[in-house]
Short mmCIF file of C-alpha atoms and ligand atoms in Angstrom, two decimals:
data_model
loop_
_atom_site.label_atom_id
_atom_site.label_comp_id
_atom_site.label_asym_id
_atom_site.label_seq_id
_atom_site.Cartn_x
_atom_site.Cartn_y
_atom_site.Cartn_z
CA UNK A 138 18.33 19.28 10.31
CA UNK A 139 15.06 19.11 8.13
CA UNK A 140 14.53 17.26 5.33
CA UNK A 141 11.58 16.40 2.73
CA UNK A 142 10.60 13.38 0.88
CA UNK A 143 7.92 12.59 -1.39
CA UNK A 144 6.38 8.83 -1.96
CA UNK A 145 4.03 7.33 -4.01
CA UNK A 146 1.02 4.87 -2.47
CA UNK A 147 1.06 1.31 -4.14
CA UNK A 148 -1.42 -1.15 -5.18
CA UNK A 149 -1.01 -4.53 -4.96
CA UNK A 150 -1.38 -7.47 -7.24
CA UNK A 151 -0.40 -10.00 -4.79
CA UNK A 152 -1.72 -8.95 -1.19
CA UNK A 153 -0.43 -8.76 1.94
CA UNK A 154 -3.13 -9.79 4.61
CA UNK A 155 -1.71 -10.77 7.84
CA UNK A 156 0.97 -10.21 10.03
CA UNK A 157 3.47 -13.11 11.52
CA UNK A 158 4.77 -10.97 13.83
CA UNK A 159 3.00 -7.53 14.87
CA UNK A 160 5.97 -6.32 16.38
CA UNK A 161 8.28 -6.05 13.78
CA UNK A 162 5.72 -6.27 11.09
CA UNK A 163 6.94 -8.90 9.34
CA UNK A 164 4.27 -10.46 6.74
CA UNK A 165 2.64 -14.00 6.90
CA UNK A 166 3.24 -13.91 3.27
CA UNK A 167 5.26 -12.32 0.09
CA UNK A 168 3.61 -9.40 -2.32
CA UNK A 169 3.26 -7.87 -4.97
CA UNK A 170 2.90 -4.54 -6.23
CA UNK A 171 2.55 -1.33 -8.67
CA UNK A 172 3.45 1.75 -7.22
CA UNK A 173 1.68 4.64 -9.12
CA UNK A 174 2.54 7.89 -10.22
CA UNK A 175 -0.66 9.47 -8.73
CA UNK A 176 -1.19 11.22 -5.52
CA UNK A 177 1.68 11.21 -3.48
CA UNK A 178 2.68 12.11 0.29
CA UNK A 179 4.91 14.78 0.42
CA UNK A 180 6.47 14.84 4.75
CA UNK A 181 8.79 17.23 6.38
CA UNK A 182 10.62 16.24 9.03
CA UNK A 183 12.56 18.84 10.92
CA UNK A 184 14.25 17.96 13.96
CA UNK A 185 13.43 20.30 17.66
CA UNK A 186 16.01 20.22 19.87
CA UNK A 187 13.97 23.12 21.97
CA UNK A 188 10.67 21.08 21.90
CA UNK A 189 9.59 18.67 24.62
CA UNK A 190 7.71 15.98 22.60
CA UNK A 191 7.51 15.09 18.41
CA UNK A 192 4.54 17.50 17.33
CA UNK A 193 2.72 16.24 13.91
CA UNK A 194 0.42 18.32 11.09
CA UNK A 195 -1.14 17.06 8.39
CA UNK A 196 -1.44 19.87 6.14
CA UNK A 197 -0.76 22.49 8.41
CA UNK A 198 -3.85 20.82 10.67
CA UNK A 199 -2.32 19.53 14.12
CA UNK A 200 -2.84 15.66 14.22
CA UNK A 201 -3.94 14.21 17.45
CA UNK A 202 -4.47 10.44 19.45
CA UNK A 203 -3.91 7.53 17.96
CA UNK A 204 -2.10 8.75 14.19
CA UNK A 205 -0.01 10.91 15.85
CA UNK A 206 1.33 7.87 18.37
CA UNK A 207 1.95 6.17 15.48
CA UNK A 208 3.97 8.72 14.03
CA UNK A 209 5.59 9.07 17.86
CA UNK A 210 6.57 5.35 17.43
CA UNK A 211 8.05 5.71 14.46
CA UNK A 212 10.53 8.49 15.09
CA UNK A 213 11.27 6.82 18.39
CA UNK A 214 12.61 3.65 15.90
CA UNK A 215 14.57 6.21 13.78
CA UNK A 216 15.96 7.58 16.82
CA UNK A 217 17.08 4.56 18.59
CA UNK A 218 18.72 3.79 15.23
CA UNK A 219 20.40 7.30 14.85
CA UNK A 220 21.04 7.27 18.69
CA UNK A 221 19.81 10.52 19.10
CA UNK A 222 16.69 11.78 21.87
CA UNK A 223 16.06 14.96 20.04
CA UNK A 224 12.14 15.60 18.82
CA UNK A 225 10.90 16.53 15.66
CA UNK A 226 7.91 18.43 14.29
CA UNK A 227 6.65 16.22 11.11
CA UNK A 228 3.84 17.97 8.38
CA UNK A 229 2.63 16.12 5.91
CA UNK A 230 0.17 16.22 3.57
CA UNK A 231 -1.37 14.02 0.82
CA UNK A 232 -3.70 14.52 -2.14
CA UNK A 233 -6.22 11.43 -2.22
CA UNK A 234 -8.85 10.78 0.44
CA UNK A 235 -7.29 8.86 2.89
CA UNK A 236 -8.53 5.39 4.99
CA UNK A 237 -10.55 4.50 2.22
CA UNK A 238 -8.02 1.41 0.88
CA UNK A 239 -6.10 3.92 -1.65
CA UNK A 240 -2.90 3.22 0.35
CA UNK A 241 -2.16 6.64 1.96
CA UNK A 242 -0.30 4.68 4.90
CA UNK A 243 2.08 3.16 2.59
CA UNK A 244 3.33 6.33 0.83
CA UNK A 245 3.17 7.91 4.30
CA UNK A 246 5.25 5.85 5.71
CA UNK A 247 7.27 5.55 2.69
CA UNK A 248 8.23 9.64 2.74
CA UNK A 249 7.89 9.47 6.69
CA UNK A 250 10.92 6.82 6.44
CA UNK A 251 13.09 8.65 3.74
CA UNK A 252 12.57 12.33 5.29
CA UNK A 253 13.04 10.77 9.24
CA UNK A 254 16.49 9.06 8.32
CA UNK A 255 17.46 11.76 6.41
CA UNK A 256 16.68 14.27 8.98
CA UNK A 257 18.25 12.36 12.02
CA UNK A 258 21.34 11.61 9.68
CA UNK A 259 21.18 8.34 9.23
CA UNK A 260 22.50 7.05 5.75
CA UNK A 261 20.40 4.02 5.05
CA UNK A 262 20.85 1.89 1.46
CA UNK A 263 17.26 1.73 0.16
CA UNK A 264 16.99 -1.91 1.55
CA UNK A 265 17.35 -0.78 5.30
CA UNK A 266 14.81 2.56 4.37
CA UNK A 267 12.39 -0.63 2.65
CA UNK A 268 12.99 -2.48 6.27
CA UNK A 269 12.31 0.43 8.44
CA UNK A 270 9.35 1.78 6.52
CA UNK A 271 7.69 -1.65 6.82
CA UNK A 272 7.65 -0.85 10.73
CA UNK A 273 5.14 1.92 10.06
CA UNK A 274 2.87 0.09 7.76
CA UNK A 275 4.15 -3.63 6.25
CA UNK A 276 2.80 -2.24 2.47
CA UNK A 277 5.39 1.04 3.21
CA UNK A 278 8.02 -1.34 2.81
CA UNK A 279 7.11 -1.72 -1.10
CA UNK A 280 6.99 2.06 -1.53
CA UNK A 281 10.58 2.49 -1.44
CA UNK A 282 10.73 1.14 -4.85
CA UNK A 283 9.00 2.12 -7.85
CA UNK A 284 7.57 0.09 -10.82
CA UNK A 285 6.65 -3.58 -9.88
CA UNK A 286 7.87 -4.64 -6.45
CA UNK A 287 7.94 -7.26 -4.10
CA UNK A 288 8.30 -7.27 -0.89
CA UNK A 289 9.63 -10.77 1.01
CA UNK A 290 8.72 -12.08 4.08
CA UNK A 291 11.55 -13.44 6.07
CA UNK A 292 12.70 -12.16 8.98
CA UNK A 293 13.83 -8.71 10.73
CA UNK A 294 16.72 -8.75 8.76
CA UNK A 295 15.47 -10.44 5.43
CA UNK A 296 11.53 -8.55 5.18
CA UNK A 297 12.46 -6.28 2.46
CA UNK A 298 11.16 -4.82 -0.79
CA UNK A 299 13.01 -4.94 -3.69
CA UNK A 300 12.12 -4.07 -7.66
CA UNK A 301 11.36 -5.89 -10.43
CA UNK A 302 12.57 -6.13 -13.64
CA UNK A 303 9.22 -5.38 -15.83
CA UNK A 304 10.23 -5.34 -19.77
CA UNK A 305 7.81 -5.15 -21.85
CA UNK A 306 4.89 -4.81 -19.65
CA UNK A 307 3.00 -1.18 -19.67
CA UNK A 308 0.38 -0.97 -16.64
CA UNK A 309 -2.29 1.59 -15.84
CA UNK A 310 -4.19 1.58 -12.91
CA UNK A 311 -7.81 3.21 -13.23
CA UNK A 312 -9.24 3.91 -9.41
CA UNK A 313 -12.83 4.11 -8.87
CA UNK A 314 -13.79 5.77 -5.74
CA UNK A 315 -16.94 4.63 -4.78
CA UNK A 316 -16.51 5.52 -1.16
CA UNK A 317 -13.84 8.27 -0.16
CA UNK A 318 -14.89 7.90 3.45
CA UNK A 319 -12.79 6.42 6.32
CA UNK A 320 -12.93 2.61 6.26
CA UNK A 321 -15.05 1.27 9.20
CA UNK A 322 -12.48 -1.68 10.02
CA UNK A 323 -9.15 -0.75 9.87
CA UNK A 324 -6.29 -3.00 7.68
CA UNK A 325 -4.45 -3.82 11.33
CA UNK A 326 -7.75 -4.69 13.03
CA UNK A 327 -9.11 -6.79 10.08
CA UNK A 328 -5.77 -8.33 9.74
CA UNK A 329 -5.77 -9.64 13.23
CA UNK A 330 -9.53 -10.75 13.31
CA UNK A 331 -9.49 -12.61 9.67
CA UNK A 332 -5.59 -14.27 11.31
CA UNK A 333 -7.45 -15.62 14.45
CA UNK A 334 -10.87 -16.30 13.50
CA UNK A 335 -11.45 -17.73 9.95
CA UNK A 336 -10.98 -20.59 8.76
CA UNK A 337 -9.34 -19.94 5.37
CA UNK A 338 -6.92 -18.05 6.54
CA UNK A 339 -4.44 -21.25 6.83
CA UNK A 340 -5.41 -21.74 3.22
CA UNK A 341 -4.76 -18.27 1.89
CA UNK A 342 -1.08 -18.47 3.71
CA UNK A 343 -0.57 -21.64 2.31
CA UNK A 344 -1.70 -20.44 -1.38
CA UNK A 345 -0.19 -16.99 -1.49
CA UNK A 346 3.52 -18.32 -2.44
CA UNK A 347 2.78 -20.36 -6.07
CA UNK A 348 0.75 -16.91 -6.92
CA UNK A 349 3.88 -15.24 -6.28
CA UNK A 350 5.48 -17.41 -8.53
CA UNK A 351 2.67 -17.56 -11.03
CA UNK A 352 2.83 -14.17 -10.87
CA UNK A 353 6.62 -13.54 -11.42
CA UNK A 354 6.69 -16.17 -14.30
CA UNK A 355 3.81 -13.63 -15.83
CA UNK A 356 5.49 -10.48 -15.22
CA UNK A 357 8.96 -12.05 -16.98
CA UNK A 358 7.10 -12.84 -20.38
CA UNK A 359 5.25 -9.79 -20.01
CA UNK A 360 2.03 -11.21 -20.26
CA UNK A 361 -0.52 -8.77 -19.16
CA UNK A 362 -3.79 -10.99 -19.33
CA UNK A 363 -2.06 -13.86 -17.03
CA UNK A 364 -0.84 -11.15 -14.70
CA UNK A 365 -4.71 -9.34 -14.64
CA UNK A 366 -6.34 -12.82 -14.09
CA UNK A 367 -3.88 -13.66 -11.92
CA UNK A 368 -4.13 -9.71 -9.30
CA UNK A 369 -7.85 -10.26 -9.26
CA UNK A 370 -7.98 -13.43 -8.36
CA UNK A 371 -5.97 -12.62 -5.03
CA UNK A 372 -7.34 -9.71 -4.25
CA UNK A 373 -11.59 -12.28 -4.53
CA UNK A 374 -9.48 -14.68 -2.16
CA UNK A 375 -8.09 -12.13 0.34
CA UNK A 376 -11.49 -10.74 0.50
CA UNK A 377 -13.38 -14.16 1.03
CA UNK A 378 -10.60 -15.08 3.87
CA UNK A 379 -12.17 -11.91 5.73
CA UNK A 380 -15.52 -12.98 5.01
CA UNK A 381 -15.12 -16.26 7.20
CA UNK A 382 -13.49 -13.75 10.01
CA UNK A 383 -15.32 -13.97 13.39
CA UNK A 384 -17.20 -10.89 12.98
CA UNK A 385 -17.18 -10.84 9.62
CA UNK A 386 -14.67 -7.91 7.79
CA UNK A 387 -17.08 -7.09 4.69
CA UNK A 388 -15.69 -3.89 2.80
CA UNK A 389 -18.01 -4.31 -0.45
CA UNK A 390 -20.56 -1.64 -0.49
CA UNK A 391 -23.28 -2.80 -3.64
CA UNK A 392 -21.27 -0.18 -5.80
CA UNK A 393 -17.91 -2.59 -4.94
CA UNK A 394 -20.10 -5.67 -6.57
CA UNK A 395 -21.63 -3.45 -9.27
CA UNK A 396 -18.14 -1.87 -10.44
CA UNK A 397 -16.53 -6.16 -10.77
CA UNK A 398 -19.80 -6.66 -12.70
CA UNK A 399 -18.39 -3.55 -15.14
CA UNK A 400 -15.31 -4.90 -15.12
CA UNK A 401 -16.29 -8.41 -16.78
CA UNK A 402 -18.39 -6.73 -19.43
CA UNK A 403 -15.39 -4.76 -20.37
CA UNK A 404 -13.70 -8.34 -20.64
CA UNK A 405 -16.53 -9.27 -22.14
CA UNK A 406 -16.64 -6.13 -24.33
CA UNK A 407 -12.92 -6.69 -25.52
CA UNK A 408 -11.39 -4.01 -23.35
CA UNK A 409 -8.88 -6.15 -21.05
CA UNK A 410 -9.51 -4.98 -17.31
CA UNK A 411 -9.11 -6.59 -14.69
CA UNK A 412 -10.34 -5.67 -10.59
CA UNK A 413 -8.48 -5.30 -7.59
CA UNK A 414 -9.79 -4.54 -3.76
CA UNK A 415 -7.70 -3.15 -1.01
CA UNK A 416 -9.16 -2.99 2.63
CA UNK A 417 -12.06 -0.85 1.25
CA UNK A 418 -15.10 -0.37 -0.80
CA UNK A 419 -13.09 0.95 -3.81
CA UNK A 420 -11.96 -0.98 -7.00
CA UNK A 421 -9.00 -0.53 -8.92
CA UNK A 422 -9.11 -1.81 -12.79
CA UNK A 423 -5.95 -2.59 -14.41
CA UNK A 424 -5.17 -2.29 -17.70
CA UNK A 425 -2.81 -1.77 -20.30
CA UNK A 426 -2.61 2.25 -20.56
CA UNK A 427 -3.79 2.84 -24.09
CA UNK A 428 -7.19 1.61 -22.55
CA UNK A 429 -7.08 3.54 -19.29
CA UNK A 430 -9.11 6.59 -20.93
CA UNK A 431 -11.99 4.01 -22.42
CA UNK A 432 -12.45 2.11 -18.79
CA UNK A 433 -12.28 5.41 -17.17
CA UNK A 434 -15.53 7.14 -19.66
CA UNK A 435 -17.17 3.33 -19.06
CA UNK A 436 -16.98 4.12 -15.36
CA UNK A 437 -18.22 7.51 -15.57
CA UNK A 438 -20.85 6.48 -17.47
CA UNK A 439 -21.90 3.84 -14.95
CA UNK A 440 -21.74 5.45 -11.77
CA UNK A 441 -22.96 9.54 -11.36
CA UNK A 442 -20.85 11.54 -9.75
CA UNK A 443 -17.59 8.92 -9.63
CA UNK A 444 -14.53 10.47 -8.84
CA UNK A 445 -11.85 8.34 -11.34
CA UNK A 446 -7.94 8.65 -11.09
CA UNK A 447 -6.02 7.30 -13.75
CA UNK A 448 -2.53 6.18 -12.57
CA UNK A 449 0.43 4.59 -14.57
CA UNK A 450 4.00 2.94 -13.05
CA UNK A 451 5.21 5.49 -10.84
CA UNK A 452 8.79 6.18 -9.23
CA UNK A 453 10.50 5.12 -5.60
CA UNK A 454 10.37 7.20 -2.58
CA UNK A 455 12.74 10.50 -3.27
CA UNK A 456 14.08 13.03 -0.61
CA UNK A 457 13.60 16.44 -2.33
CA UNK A 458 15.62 18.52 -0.02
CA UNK A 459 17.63 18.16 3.00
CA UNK A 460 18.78 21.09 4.77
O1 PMV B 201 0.30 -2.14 5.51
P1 PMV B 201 -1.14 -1.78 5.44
O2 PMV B 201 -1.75 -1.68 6.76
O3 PMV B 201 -1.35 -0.60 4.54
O4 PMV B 201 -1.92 -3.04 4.76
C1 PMV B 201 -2.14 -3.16 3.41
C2 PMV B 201 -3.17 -4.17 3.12
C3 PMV B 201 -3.69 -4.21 1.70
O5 PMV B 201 -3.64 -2.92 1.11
C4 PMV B 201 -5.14 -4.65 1.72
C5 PMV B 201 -2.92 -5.19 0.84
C6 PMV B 201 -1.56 -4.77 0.39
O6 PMV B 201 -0.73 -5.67 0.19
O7 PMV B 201 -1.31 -3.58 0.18
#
């Protein structure tokens, strides 16, 4: 059996930061999120009854220590599930610079998820595929879905994603990539050092749940500027929570502080942007997408050499072809 499914990375509006339980990834919070329609991971997984262990490529290129055990851990959930001991040989391949807090892992686990069940013949309702991508990578879980999503902590049973009705409310997503390196810190690490060392991260677990409200009651009345003030407002306290961490977990490169500054003299310049910062250098300005183009040539302008995506609402995760 092979089979190949294609998912889009998200961005979210309300983060995730922080784990209750590392295990079974389940979140400290709820989130919140886009999923674009840009630069998606497309993963085969073909199962080798002849081979002795899961082999893994990324675009063709074998991958090695500690990304291909995570891909090993994965199947070995899928399999337990599917009752099955047979390896697979995964390749899979993505178009944006990965590491750099564009959200590879979450469409890679999305489409790891999809093709994996698929492939090992498991029939899973999109809930269960939401619940057993968040095991490779808690944001995965949202991927499943497309549009606006959110993804609920709970328990093994009730950490899910699920869509959200969005009438009337058109997004674009304009991503400046400042930085298309590797981060330094990785989202796991940081999540575990800003959990057990600083000391707003009791306040930011305690906070996250009215901006989830806040943020639905915005989203229902379609009311782009409270749901802009509203995503960069959580993603300034996420990133002061990891400030306080023991080291400190500081992803802002000067370019990170120079592109907010852009974004409030668009505000200021009557284009309606708004930032957002993943667990990287790299903003994200949302808009409403008959302003993408403008924020994208007032980026350019700013900042030589930028490489800009533009990105509207994009779809769930999608098996292509199953054989
Ligand atoms: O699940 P991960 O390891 O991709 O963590 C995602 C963390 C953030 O991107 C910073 C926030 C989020 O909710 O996507």
């Amino acid at each position: 059996m092979s089979a190949t499914a294609i998912a889009y990375p998200n961005i979210a509006l309300i983060k995730y930061w922080g784990k209750r339980d590392e295990q079974l990834s389940l979140p400290a919070t709820g989130s919140l999120s886009l999923t674009l329609d840009i630069a998606p991971t497309r993963t085969t997984v073909t199962l080798a009854p002849e081979a002795d262990e899961d082999v893994a490529t990324w675009r063709g290129r074998p991958m090695l220590d500690r990304e291909l055990a995570r891909i090993r851990s994965f199947l070995e959930l899928v399999r337990g599930l599917a009752g099955s001991r047979t390896p697979a040989v995964v390749d899979t391949g993505n178009e944006i610079p990965t590491g750099a807090g564009l959200a590879s892992s979450a469409s890679g686990f999305a489409a790891l998820a999809a093709a994996a069940s698929t492939a090992y013949g498991l029939e899973l309702s999109r809930r269960d595929l939401s619940r057993l991508a968040r095991r490779g990578s808690g944001s995965a879980a949202r991927s499943v879905f497309g549009g606006l999503v959110e993804w609920y902590a709970g328990d093994d049973a009730t950490s899910y994603a699920e869509p959200l009705p969005a009438q009337g409310l058109n997004l674009a997503l304009v991503v400046a990539v400042l930085d298309p390196g590797r981060k330094a810190v990785g989202s796991r690490e940081a999540m575990r050092r800003t959990a057990a060392t600083s000391p707003f991260y009791g306040a930011w677990v305690q906070s996250v749940p009215s901006e989830l409200t806040q943020m639905r009651t915005a989203i229902t009345r379609a009311d782009f500027t409270a749901v802009g003030e509203l995503a960069e407002s959580n993603a300034l306290r996420m990133h002061a929570t990891m400030l306080g961490a023991v080291p400190p977990v500081r992803y802002w490169t000067g370019g990170t502080v120079a592109a907010l500054d852009l974004v409030a003299q668009l505000r200021e310049d009557g284009i309606e942007a708004y930032a957002t910062i993943d667990a990287g250098p790299n903003v994200k300005v949302l808009c409403r997408p008959q302003d993408a183009a403008a924020v994208a040539d007032r980026f350019a302008a700013a900042f030589a050499g930028l490489d800009l995506l533009i990105s509207g609402s994009g779809p769930g995760v999608r098996v292509e072809e199953a054989r």
